[in-house]
Amino acid sequence: MDATVALPRSNPLILRLRYGADLDAGDRAMLADLSRGRRTLEPQQDIVRAGDRAAGVHLVLEGYAFRYKLINDGQRQILGLLLPGDFCDLQSIVLGPSDHYIAALTACTVADIPQERVDALVFRDSRLARALWWATLVDESILREWLASMGQRSADKRIAHLFCELLLRQQLVGAAGERECPLPLTQPMLADILGITTIHVSRILRDLRLAGLIQLKDRRLLVPDVARLRAFCDFDPTYLHLVRMPDLGAAEDVVRIGP
Amino acid sequence: MDATVALPRSNPLILRLRYGADLDAGDRAMLADLSRGRRTLEPQQDIVRAGDRAAGVHLVLEGYAFRYKLINDGQRQILGLLLPGDFCDLQSIVLGPSDHYIAALTACTVADIPQERVDALVFRDSRLARALWWATLVDESILREWLASMGQRSADKRIAHLFCELLLRQQLVGAAGERECPLPLTQPMLADILGITTIHVSRILRDLRLAGLIQLKDRRLLVPDVARLRAFCDFDPTYLHLVRMPDLGAAEDVVRIGP
DNA sequence: CGTGTTTTTGAAAATAGTCAAGGATAGTGG
DNA sequence: CCACTATCCTTGACTATTTTCAAAAACACG
């Protein structure tokens, strides 16, 4: 990491919450302050284990993490991907012991935020509380879209939809270009996201490549024609709730998110 | 709060929130007060439409409702079932326009709660805010379990798991016996919950019946041996978060929830 | 350079979907 | 009370999708 301290400008949490509420400089300072106690994790290292009674909350600052559950005899379902600016387990302060695992997907840095500091934000300051609540509700909304995808979309559209989502979500925190982004997911992991086998993932990715919809190289995804991929899988970003609510103030610094 | 006044004992919201926080009589009175302006809905009638900018929030008091999304050319994925005591759209106060539909499943009565009253609870009173937040987080937890079920469980275990969940959730609000409960879901609806076809649902229900795991009659589910059904589908109710957190006070009136 | 994981492919088997049709059920209006 | 309609439920035969099993090629890393 480079020597000149972490700038609020590039703080992924602040970037993420822009759509959740109209934060002033003081709010942003408080959020930036949450990112202080950072820690680096190896890929595959657990951040939260099912049953853990958390002493605090974790915030992803760099890299990817993911939620998962283990069903039956060790089958893994990945329940969500956590990008920079995403809280891992904000729910634990209210819900108690986690019902699922969270692990680093890539090498990543997370902030460990002590319980009291979160309590102070969530239960006392209503504007920041609202912003944080917004973030967890967007997570829930993504979960609903994944469930709908799993139930109703064919496997190829399911992958395409996931790629559209990841491209967009990474753009939001400045981690992606217009048409390409990091994609540190192996095929076994994609399989555990999509609920299909690794072998099937391989075949479908080949088909998408042959159809000219995507290119994969060096753990990066390139989408030659974003509009075409979106049309293919019927991608509608409404569920990411990136439109600021009118009564929350002027949207001075809203980022453009698409074509 | 004295015993003569309106039914806090049978108020489904109060029953539901027992696990979310330790509410005193005043809290319970406020919650009971939310159930005042009630309205009756026909089956299939929409409560919330995707895109709606809600003027308030809806709470199910009697009957079932359900969330759903429409994908592509009208395929429906059911995203959750709402039982008495469940909020339909608490998220809308923070998230803005809904990204999905909510409709009555059976005839049901809902309370329409104006925005300001919810704001007053959610953003000012921290104990009730916590209880309400807990409820939305349990919803999210159920959603995660459904996603895991969809991705990793075979169709027969998926149905069995859903039945275990419904039996238990209805017991929590006093709507079910030890081994049986209402099941107002048609097979086409089950299909849209489970992401399989109606025909397949029919065949699997027959198999479960033949295996002696369930009985269906008059829109009711009877489970002859709950432990056996739970074992069959690996049902673990942890995800419903029915264990009161230790630091929230004594669990004087916690209900037993299974063997 | 070897070792382990990831990716790819082929062929067989299992699971789930499609098409078609008949029976059951509930509600409607005569 | 009965026909009439619509939806729901069930079954059979066929098809498509996805998994399983097996094996080899590509790649990453110490």
Coordinates of C-alpha atoms (C1' of nucleotides) in Angstrom, one line a residue:
Chain A
M1 CA 0.0 0.0 0.0
D2 CA 1.2 3.4 -0.7
A3 CA 2.6 5.6 2.0
T4 CA 0.3 8.6 1.8
V5 CA -2.5 7.8 4.2
A6 CA -5.9 6.5 3.1
L7 CA -7.9 9.4 1.6
P8 CA -11.6 9.8 2.4
R9 CA -12.1 10.4 -1.3
S10 CA -11.2 6.8 -2.0
N11 CA -12.8 5.3 1.0
P12 CA -15.0 2.6 -0.4
L13 CA -17.6 2.8 2.4
I14 CA -18.2 6.5 1.7
L15 CA -18.5 5.8 -2.0
R16 CA -21.0 3.0 -1.3
L17 CA -23.2 5.0 1.0
R18 CA -23.6 8.0 -1.3
Y19 CA -26.8 6.5 -2.5
G20 CA -28.1 5.7 1.0
A21 CA -28.2 9.1 2.4
D22 CA -26.9 12.6 2.1
L23 CA -23.9 12.6 4.3
D24 CA -22.1 15.8 5.4
A25 CA -18.4 16.2 6.1
G26 CA -18.8 15.2 9.7
D27 CA -20.6 12.0 8.8
R28 CA -17.9 11.2 6.3
A29 CA -15.3 11.8 8.8
M30 CA -17.0 9.4 11.2
L31 CA -17.2 6.8 8.5
A32 CA -13.6 7.3 7.5
D33 CA -12.7 6.8 11.1
L34 CA -14.3 3.4 11.0
S35 CA -11.7 2.2 8.6
R36 CA -8.8 2.7 10.9
G37 CA -8.0 -0.6 12.5
R38 CA -7.2 -2.5 9.4
R39 CA -6.1 -6.1 9.1
T40 CA -5.0 -8.2 6.1
L41 CA -6.4 -11.6 5.3
E42 CA -5.2 -14.4 3.1
P43 CA -7.6 -15.9 0.5
Q44 CA -10.0 -18.5 2.0
Q45 CA -9.4 -17.3 5.5
D46 CA -12.6 -17.1 7.5
I47 CA -13.7 -13.7 8.8
V48 CA -16.8 -14.9 10.6
R49 CA -17.9 -18.5 11.4
A50 CA -21.4 -19.7 11.8
G51 CA -22.2 -19.7 15.5
D52 CA -19.7 -16.9 16.3
R53 CA -20.9 -14.4 18.7
A54 CA -19.2 -11.4 17.2
A55 CA -17.3 -8.9 19.4
G56 CA -17.6 -6.4 16.6
V57 CA -18.3 -5.8 13.0
H58 CA -16.2 -6.2 9.9
L59 CA -16.0 -3.9 6.9
V60 CA -14.3 -4.9 3.7
L61 CA -11.8 -2.2 2.5
E62 CA -9.9 -4.0 -0.3
G63 CA -10.5 -7.2 -2.1
Y64 CA -13.4 -9.6 -2.2
A65 CA -15.0 -11.6 0.5
F66 CA -18.0 -13.9 0.4
R67 CA -20.8 -15.4 2.5
Y68 CA -21.6 -19.0 2.5
K69 CA -23.5 -21.8 4.1
L70 CA -22.6 -25.5 4.4
I71 CA -25.5 -27.8 3.7
N72 CA -25.7 -31.5 4.5
D73 CA -22.5 -33.2 3.7
G74 CA -20.4 -30.2 3.1
Q75 CA -22.0 -28.8 0.0
R76 CA -21.3 -25.1 -0.1
Q77 CA -23.7 -22.4 -1.2
I78 CA -22.3 -18.9 -1.7
L79 CA -24.9 -16.4 -0.5
G80 CA -23.3 -13.2 -1.5
L81 CA -20.1 -11.4 -2.6
L82 CA -18.7 -8.6 -0.4
L83 CA -16.9 -5.8 -2.2
P84 CA -14.9 -2.9 -0.8
G85 CA -17.3 -0.7 1.2
D86 CA -19.5 -3.7 2.2
F87 CA -20.1 -4.6 5.8
C88 CA -19.7 -8.3 6.5
D89 CA -21.9 -8.7 9.5
L90 CA -23.6 -5.6 10.6
Q91 CA -26.6 -7.8 11.4
S92 CA -24.7 -9.5 14.1
I93 CA -25.2 -6.6 16.5
V94 CA -28.9 -7.2 16.5
L95 CA -29.2 -10.8 15.4
G96 CA -26.6 -12.5 17.6
P97 CA -24.6 -15.5 16.6
S98 CA -24.1 -15.7 12.8
D99 CA -26.0 -18.3 10.9
H100 CA -23.4 -18.4 8.1
Y101 CA -19.7 -18.1 7.3
I102 CA -17.8 -15.2 5.8
A103 CA -14.4 -15.7 4.3
A104 CA -11.9 -13.8 2.3
L105 CA -12.1 -14.6 -1.4
T106 CA -9.0 -12.7 -2.5
A107 CA -6.3 -11.3 -0.2
C108 CA -8.2 -8.5 1.4
T109 CA -8.0 -5.9 4.1
V110 CA -10.9 -5.5 6.5
A111 CA -11.5 -3.1 9.3
D112 CA -12.5 -4.6 12.7
I113 CA -15.0 -2.2 14.3
P114 CA -15.7 -2.7 18.0
Q115 CA -19.3 -3.2 19.0
E116 CA -19.6 0.0 20.9
R117 CA -18.6 2.2 18.0
V118 CA -21.2 0.6 15.8
D119 CA -23.9 0.9 18.6
A120 CA -23.1 4.5 18.8
L121 CA -23.7 5.0 15.1
V122 CA -26.6 2.7 14.6
F123 CA -28.6 3.5 17.7
R124 CA -27.8 7.1 18.2
D125 CA -27.1 9.0 15.0
S126 CA -30.2 8.7 12.8
R127 CA -28.7 9.9 9.5
L128 CA -25.8 7.5 9.7
A129 CA -28.1 4.8 11.1
R130 CA -30.3 5.3 8.0
A131 CA -27.3 5.0 5.7
L132 CA -26.1 1.8 7.3
W133 CA -29.6 0.4 7.4
W134 CA -29.8 1.3 3.7
A135 CA -26.7 -0.7 3.0
T136 CA -28.0 -3.8 4.7
L137 CA -31.3 -3.5 2.9
V138 CA -29.5 -3.3 -0.4
D139 CA -27.7 -6.5 0.5
E140 CA -31.1 -8.0 1.1
S141 CA -32.4 -6.8 -2.2
I142 CA -29.4 -8.4 -3.9
L143 CA -30.2 -11.6 -2.1
R144 CA -33.8 -11.5 -3.5
E145 CA -32.5 -11.0 -7.0
W146 CA -30.1 -13.9 -6.6
L147 CA -33.0 -16.1 -5.4
A148 CA -35.2 -15.0 -8.3
S149 CA -32.2 -15.7 -10.6
M150 CA -31.7 -19.1 -9.2
G151 CA -35.3 -20.1 -9.4
Q152 CA -36.2 -18.7 -12.8
R153 CA -33.2 -18.0 -15.0
S154 CA -31.4 -20.6 -17.1
A155 CA -27.8 -21.2 -16.0
D156 CA -26.3 -19.2 -18.9
K157 CA -28.4 -16.1 -18.1
R158 CA -27.7 -16.6 -14.4
I159 CA -24.0 -16.3 -15.0
A160 CA -24.5 -13.3 -17.4
H161 CA -26.6 -11.6 -14.8
L162 CA -24.0 -12.1 -12.1
F163 CA -21.4 -10.6 -14.3
C164 CA -23.5 -7.6 -15.0
E165 CA -24.0 -7.1 -11.3
L166 CA -20.3 -7.5 -10.5
L167 CA -19.2 -5.1 -13.2
L168 CA -21.7 -2.5 -11.9
R169 CA -21.0 -2.9 -8.2
Q170 CA -17.3 -2.6 -8.8
Q171 CA -17.7 0.5 -10.8
L172 CA -19.5 2.0 -7.9
V173 CA -16.4 1.8 -5.7
G174 CA -14.1 2.7 -8.5
A175 CA -12.7 -0.8 -8.9
A176 CA -13.8 -1.3 -12.5
G177 CA -13.7 0.3 -15.9
E178 CA -16.6 0.8 -18.3
R179 CA -16.4 -2.7 -19.8
E180 CA -14.1 -4.7 -17.6
C181 CA -13.4 -5.6 -14.0
P182 CA -11.5 -8.0 -11.8
L183 CA -13.2 -11.4 -11.5
P184 CA -11.3 -13.4 -8.9
L185 CA -13.8 -16.2 -8.9
T186 CA -12.7 -19.7 -9.8
Q187 CA -15.1 -22.0 -11.6
P188 CA -15.8 -24.1 -8.5
M189 CA -16.8 -20.9 -6.8
L190 CA -19.0 -19.8 -9.6
A191 CA -20.6 -23.2 -9.3
D192 CA -21.3 -22.7 -5.6
I193 CA -22.8 -19.2 -6.4
L194 CA -25.0 -20.5 -9.1
G195 CA -26.0 -23.8 -7.7
I196 CA -24.6 -25.9 -10.6
T197 CA -21.6 -28.1 -11.1
T198 CA -18.1 -26.9 -12.0
I199 CA -18.2 -28.8 -15.2
H200 CA -21.4 -27.1 -16.2
V201 CA -19.9 -23.7 -15.4
S202 CA -17.0 -24.5 -17.7
R203 CA -19.3 -25.4 -20.6
I204 CA -21.5 -22.4 -20.2
L205 CA -18.6 -20.0 -20.0
R206 CA -17.3 -21.5 -23.2
D207 CA -20.7 -20.9 -24.8
L208 CA -20.9 -17.2 -23.6
R209 CA -17.4 -16.7 -24.9
L210 CA -18.3 -18.2 -28.3
A211 CA -21.3 -16.0 -28.4
G212 CA -19.0 -13.0 -28.0
L213 CA -20.8 -11.9 -24.9
I214 CA -17.8 -12.1 -22.6
Q215 CA -14.0 -12.5 -22.5
L216 CA -12.1 -13.9 -19.6
K217 CA -8.4 -13.4 -19.1
D218 CA -6.0 -13.0 -16.2
R219 CA -8.8 -13.2 -13.7
R220 CA -10.5 -10.3 -15.3
L221 CA -13.9 -10.0 -17.0
L222 CA -14.2 -8.0 -20.2
V223 CA -17.6 -7.3 -21.7
P224 CA -17.3 -6.1 -25.3
D225 CA -20.8 -4.8 -25.4
V226 CA -22.4 -4.2 -22.0
A227 CA -25.8 -3.4 -23.5
R228 CA -25.9 -6.7 -25.3
L229 CA -25.0 -8.7 -22.2
R230 CA -27.6 -6.9 -20.2
A231 CA -30.2 -7.5 -22.9
F232 CA -29.2 -11.2 -23.0
C233 CA -29.9 -11.8 -19.3
D234 CA -32.6 -9.2 -18.8
F235 CA -30.4 -7.2 -16.4
D236 CA -32.2 -4.4 -14.6
P237 CA -30.2 -2.6 -12.0
T238 CA -33.2 -1.3 -10.1
Y239 CA -32.6 -3.9 -7.4
L240 CA -29.3 -2.2 -6.4
H241 CA -31.3 0.9 -5.4
L242 CA -28.8 3.4 -6.9
V243 CA -31.3 6.1 -7.3
R244 CA -31.2 8.5 -4.4
M245 CA -34.6 9.0 -2.7
P246 CA -36.0 12.5 -3.5
D247 CA -36.7 13.5 0.1
L248 CA -33.1 12.9 1.2
G249 CA -31.7 15.9 -0.5
A250 CA -30.0 16.9 -3.7
A251 CA -28.0 14.3 -5.4
E252 CA -25.0 16.5 -6.1
D253 CA -22.4 13.8 -6.5
V254 CA -24.4 10.9 -8.0
V255 CA -22.3 8.8 -10.3
R256 CA -23.4 7.8 -13.7
I257 CA -24.0 4.1 -13.7
G258 CA -24.4 2.7 -17.2
P259 CA -25.0 3.6 -20.8
Chain B
M1 CA -50.8 -2.7 30.8
D2 CA -53.9 -4.3 32.2
A3 CA -55.6 -7.4 31.0
T4 CA -58.9 -5.9 30.0
V5 CA -57.6 -4.0 27.1
A6 CA -57.2 -5.2 23.5
L7 CA -55.5 -8.5 23.1
P8 CA -51.7 -7.9 23.3
R9 CA -51.7 -11.6 24.1
S10 CA -52.9 -12.6 20.6
N11 CA -51.3 -9.7 18.7
P12 CA -49.1 -11.5 16.2
L13 CA -46.6 -8.7 15.9
I14 CA -46.0 -8.8 19.7
L15 CA -45.7 -12.6 19.5
R16 CA -43.2 -12.3 16.7
L17 CA -41.0 -9.7 18.3
R18 CA -40.6 -11.6 21.6
Y19 CA -37.3 -13.0 20.3
G20 CA -36.1 -9.7 19.0
A21 CA -36.0 -7.7 22.1
D22 CA -37.3 -7.5 25.7
L23 CA -40.3 -5.3 25.3
D24 CA -42.0 -3.7 28.3
A25 CA -45.7 -3.0 28.6
G26 CA -45.3 0.5 27.0
D27 CA -43.5 -1.0 24.0
R28 CA -46.2 -3.6 23.6
A29 CA -48.9 -0.9 23.8
M30 CA -47.2 1.0 21.0
L31 CA -47.0 -2.1 18.9
A32 CA -50.6 -3.0 19.5
D33 CA -51.5 0.4 18.5
L34 CA -49.9 -0.1 15.1
S35 CA -52.5 -2.8 14.3
R36 CA -55.4 -0.4 14.5
G37 CA -56.2 0.7 10.9
R38 CA -56.9 -2.7 9.5
R39 CA -58.1 -3.6 6.1
T40 CA -59.2 -6.8 4.5
L41 CA -57.8 -8.2 1.2
E42 CA -58.9 -10.8 -1.3
P43 CA -56.6 -13.6 -2.2
Q44 CA -54.2 -12.6 -5.0
Q45 CA -54.8 -8.9 -4.4
D46 CA -51.6 -6.8 -4.6
I47 CA -50.5 -5.1 -1.5
V48 CA -47.3 -3.5 -2.9
R49 CA -46.3 -3.2 -6.6
A50 CA -42.8 -3.0 -7.9
G51 CA -42.0 0.6 -8.4
D52 CA -44.5 1.8 -5.8
R53 CA -43.3 4.7 -3.7
A54 CA -45.0 3.6 -0.5
A55 CA -46.9 6.1 1.6
G56 CA -46.5 3.8 4.6
V57 CA -45.9 0.3 5.7
H58 CA -48.0 -2.8 5.8
L59 CA -48.2 -5.4 8.5
V60 CA -49.9 -8.7 8.1
L61 CA -52.4 -9.4 10.9
E62 CA -54.2 -12.5 9.6
G63 CA -53.7 -14.8 6.7
Y64 CA -50.7 -15.3 4.4
A65 CA -49.1 -12.9 2.0
F66 CA -46.2 -13.4 -0.3
R67 CA -43.4 -11.5 -2.1
Y68 CA -42.6 -12.2 -5.7
K69 CA -40.7 -11.0 -8.7
L70 CA -41.5 -11.3 -12.3
I71 CA -38.6 -12.4 -14.5
N72 CA -38.4 -12.2 -18.3
D73 CA -41.7 -13.2 -19.9
G74 CA -43.8 -13.4 -16.8
Q75 CA -42.1 -16.2 -14.9
R76 CA -42.8 -15.7 -11.2
Q77 CA -40.4 -16.3 -8.4
I78 CA -41.9 -16.2 -4.9
L79 CA -39.3 -14.7 -2.6
G80 CA -40.9 -15.1 0.8
L81 CA -44.0 -15.9 2.7
L82 CA -45.4 -13.3 5.1
L83 CA -47.3 -14.7 8.1
P84 CA -49.2 -12.8 10.8
G85 CA -46.9 -10.4 12.6
D86 CA -44.6 -9.9 9.5
F87 CA -44.0 -6.5 8.0
C88 CA -44.4 -6.5 4.3
D89 CA -42.3 -3.5 3.4
L90 CA -40.5 -2.0 6.3
Q91 CA -37.6 -1.6 4.0
S92 CA -39.4 0.9 1.8
I93 CA -39.0 3.7 4.3
V94 CA -35.2 3.6 3.7
L95 CA -34.9 2.0 0.3
G96 CA -37.5 3.9 -1.6
P97 CA -39.6 2.3 -4.4
S98 CA -40.1 -1.4 -4.0
D99 CA -38.2 -3.7 -6.3
H100 CA -40.8 -6.5 -6.0
Y101 CA -44.4 -7.2 -5.5
I102 CA -46.3 -8.3 -2.5
A103 CA -49.8 -9.9 -2.7
A104 CA -52.3 -11.5 -0.4
L105 CA -52.1 -15.3 -0.6
T106 CA -55.2 -16.1 1.3
A107 CA -57.8 -13.6 2.3
C108 CA -56.0 -11.5 4.8
T109 CA -56.1 -8.5 7.0
V110 CA -53.3 -6.0 7.0
A111 CA -52.6 -2.9 9.0
D112 CA -51.7 0.2 7.0
I113 CA -49.2 2.2 9.0
P114 CA -48.4 5.7 8.0
Q115 CA -44.9 6.7 7.3
E116 CA -44.6 9.1 10.2
R117 CA -45.6 6.5 12.8
V118 CA -42.9 4.2 11.5
D119 CA -40.3 6.9 11.4
A120 CA -41.1 7.7 15.0
L121 CA -40.5 4.1 16.1
V122 CA -37.6 3.3 13.9
F123 CA -35.5 6.5 14.1
R124 CA -36.3 7.6 17.7
D125 CA -37.0 4.7 20.1
S126 CA -34.0 2.5 20.1
R127 CA -35.5 -0.5 21.8
L128 CA -38.4 -0.8 19.4
A129 CA -36.1 0.2 16.6
R130 CA -33.9 -2.7 17.5
A131 CA -36.9 -5.1 17.6
L132 CA -38.1 -4.0 14.2
W133 CA -34.6 -4.2 12.8
W134 CA -34.3 -7.7 14.2
A135 CA -37.5 -8.7 12.3
T136 CA -36.2 -7.5 9.0
L137 CA -32.9 -9.2 9.6
V138 CA -34.7 -12.5 10.3
D139 CA -36.4 -12.0 7.0
E140 CA -33.0 -11.7 5.4
S141 CA -31.8 -14.7 7.2
I142 CA -34.7 -16.7 5.9
L143 CA -33.9 -15.5 2.4
R144 CA -30.4 -16.8 2.8
E145 CA -31.7 -20.2 3.8
W146 CA -34.0 -20.3 0.8
L147 CA -31.1 -19.4 -1.5
A148 CA -29.0 -22.1 0.0
S149 CA -31.9 -24.5 -0.3
M150 CA -32.5 -23.6 -3.9
G151 CA -28.8 -24.0 -4.8
Q152 CA -27.9 -27.1 -2.8
R153 CA -30.9 -29.2 -1.8
S154 CA -32.7 -31.6 -4.0
A155 CA -36.3 -30.8 -4.8
D156 CA -37.8 -33.2 -2.3
K157 CA -35.7 -31.9 0.6
R158 CA -36.4 -28.4 -0.5
I159 CA -40.1 -29.0 -0.1
A160 CA -39.6 -30.8 3.2
H161 CA -37.5 -27.9 4.4
L162 CA -40.1 -25.4 3.5
F163 CA -42.8 -27.4 5.3
C164 CA -40.6 -27.6 8.5
E165 CA -40.1 -23.8 8.3
L166 CA -43.8 -23.1 7.8
L167 CA -44.9 -25.3 10.6
L168 CA -42.5 -23.7 13.0
R169 CA -43.2 -20.1 11.9
Q170 CA -46.9 -20.6 12.3
Q171 CA -46.4 -22.1 15.8
L172 CA -44.6 -19.0 16.8
V173 CA -47.7 -16.9 16.3
G174 CA -50.1 -19.5 17.6
A175 CA -51.5 -20.5 14.2
A176 CA -50.4 -24.1 14.2
G177 CA -50.5 -27.2 16.3
E178 CA -47.5 -29.5 17.2
R179 CA -47.7 -31.5 14.1
E180 CA -50.0 -29.7 11.7
C181 CA -50.7 -26.3 10.3
P182 CA -52.6 -24.5 7.5
L183 CA -51.0 -24.8 4.1
P184 CA -52.9 -22.5 1.7
L185 CA -50.3 -22.9 -1.1
T186 CA -51.4 -24.4 -4.4
Q187 CA -49.0 -26.5 -6.3
P188 CA -48.4 -23.8 -8.9
M189 CA -47.4 -21.6 -6.0
L190 CA -45.1 -24.2 -4.5
A191 CA -43.5 -24.5 -7.9
D192 CA -42.8 -20.8 -7.9
I193 CA -41.3 -20.9 -4.5
L194 CA -39.1 -23.9 -5.3
G195 CA -38.1 -23.0 -8.8
I196 CA -39.5 -26.2 -10.3
T197 CA -42.5 -27.0 -12.4
T198 CA -46.0 -27.7 -11.1
I199 CA -45.9 -31.3 -12.5
H200 CA -42.7 -31.9 -10.6
V201 CA -44.2 -30.6 -7.4
S202 CA -47.0 -33.0 -7.8
R203 CA -44.7 -36.0 -8.2
I204 CA -42.6 -35.0 -5.3
L205 CA -45.5 -34.5 -3.0
R206 CA -46.7 -37.9 -3.9
D207 CA -43.3 -39.4 -3.0
L208 CA -43.2 -37.6 0.3
R209 CA -46.7 -38.8 1.0
L210 CA -45.8 -42.4 0.1
A211 CA -42.7 -42.1 2.3
G212 CA -45.1 -41.3 5.2
L213 CA -43.4 -38.0 5.8
I214 CA -46.3 -35.7 5.2
Q215 CA -50.1 -35.8 4.8
L216 CA -52.0 -33.1 3.0
K217 CA -55.8 -32.6 3.4
D218 CA -58.1 -29.7 3.2
R219 CA -55.3 -27.2 2.6
R220 CA -53.6 -28.3 5.8
L221 CA -50.3 -30.0 6.3
L222 CA -49.9 -32.8 8.8
V223 CA -46.5 -34.1 9.8
P224 CA -46.8 -37.4 11.5
D225 CA -43.3 -37.4 12.8
V226 CA -41.7 -33.9 13.0
A227 CA -38.3 -35.2 14.0
R228 CA -38.2 -37.5 11.0
L229 CA -39.2 -34.8 8.5
R230 CA -36.5 -32.6 10.0
A231 CA -33.9 -35.3 9.8
F232 CA -34.9 -36.0 6.2
C233 CA -34.2 -32.5 5.0
D234 CA -31.6 -31.5 7.5
F235 CA -33.7 -28.8 9.1
D236 CA -31.9 -26.6 11.6
P237 CA -34.0 -23.7 12.9
T238 CA -31.0 -21.6 13.9
Y239 CA -31.5 -19.4 10.9
L240 CA -34.8 -18.2 12.4
H241 CA -32.9 -16.7 15.3
L242 CA -35.4 -17.7 17.9
V243 CA -32.8 -17.7 20.7
R244 CA -32.9 -14.5 22.7
M245 CA -29.5 -12.8 22.9
P246 CA -28.2 -13.0 26.5
D247 CA -27.5 -9.3 26.9
L248 CA -31.0 -8.4 26.1
G249 CA -32.5 -9.6 29.3
A250 CA -34.0 -12.7 30.8
A251 CA -36.1 -14.8 28.4
E252 CA -39.0 -15.2 30.8
D253 CA -41.6 -16.1 28.2
V254 CA -39.7 -17.9 25.5
V255 CA -41.8 -20.5 23.8
R256 CA -40.5 -24.0 23.3
I257 CA -39.9 -24.6 19.6
G258 CA -39.6 -28.2 19.0
P259 CA -38.2 -31.4 20.5
Chain C
dC1 C1' 10.5 -29.4 -11.9
dG2 C1' 7.0 -31.5 -9.6
dT3 C1' 2.5 -31.0 -7.2
dG4 C1' -2.0 -29.5 -6.7
dT5 C1' -5.7 -27.0 -8.4
dT6 C1' -8.2 -25.4 -12.3
dT7 C1' -10.1 -25.9 -16.7
dT8 C1' -11.8 -28.6 -20.5
dT9 C1' -13.8 -32.6 -23.1
dG10 C1' -16.4 -36.9 -23.7
dA11 C1' -19.9 -40.4 -22.7
dA12 C1' -23.5 -42.3 -19.5
dA13 C1' -26.9 -41.6 -16.0
dA14 C1' -30.1 -39.0 -13.4
dT15 C1' -33.0 -35.2 -12.7
dA16 C1' -36.4 -32.1 -14.2
dG17 C1' -39.1 -30.1 -18.0
dT18 C1' -42.5 -30.5 -22.0
dC19 C1' -46.5 -32.1 -24.1
dA20 C1' -50.9 -34.3 -23.7
dA21 C1' -54.8 -35.8 -21.5
dG22 C1' -58.0 -37.2 -17.9
dG23 C1' -60.0 -36.5 -13.3
dA24 C1' -61.0 -33.7 -9.2
dT25 C1' -62.5 -29.7 -7.2
dA26 C1' -64.6 -25.2 -6.4
dG27 C1' -67.2 -21.5 -7.8
dT28 C1' -71.0 -19.5 -11.1
dG29 C1' -75.2 -18.8 -13.0
dG30 C1' -79.3 -20.9 -14.7
Chain D
dC1 C1' -79.9 -28.9 -8.1
dC2 C1' -77.5 -29.0 -12.3
dA3 C1' -74.6 -27.8 -16.0
dC4 C1' -70.6 -25.0 -17.1
dT5 C1' -66.2 -23.1 -16.4
dA6 C1' -61.8 -22.6 -14.6
dT7 C1' -58.2 -24.0 -12.0
dC8 C1' -55.9 -27.5 -9.8
dC9 C1' -54.0 -32.1 -9.4
dT10 C1' -52.4 -36.4 -11.4
dT11 C1' -50.3 -39.7 -14.7
dG12 C1' -47.7 -41.3 -18.9
dA13 C1' -44.5 -40.8 -22.6
dC14 C1' -40.9 -38.2 -24.4
dT15 C1' -37.3 -34.6 -24.4
dA16 C1' -33.9 -31.5 -22.5
dT17 C1' -30.9 -30.1 -19.2
dT18 C1' -27.7 -31.1 -15.8
dT19 C1' -24.9 -34.3 -13.1
dT20 C1' -21.7 -38.0 -12.6
dC21 C1' -17.7 -40.4 -13.8
dA22 C1' -13.4 -40.5 -16.0
dA23 C1' -9.4 -38.5 -17.9
dA24 C1' -6.4 -35.2 -19.8
dA25 C1' -4.5 -30.5 -20.6
dA26 C1' -3.4 -25.9 -18.7
dC27 C1' -1.9 -23.2 -15.1
dA28 C1' 0.0 -21.5 -10.6
dC29 C1' 3.3 -21.9 -7.0
dG30 C1' 6.9 -23.4 -4.1

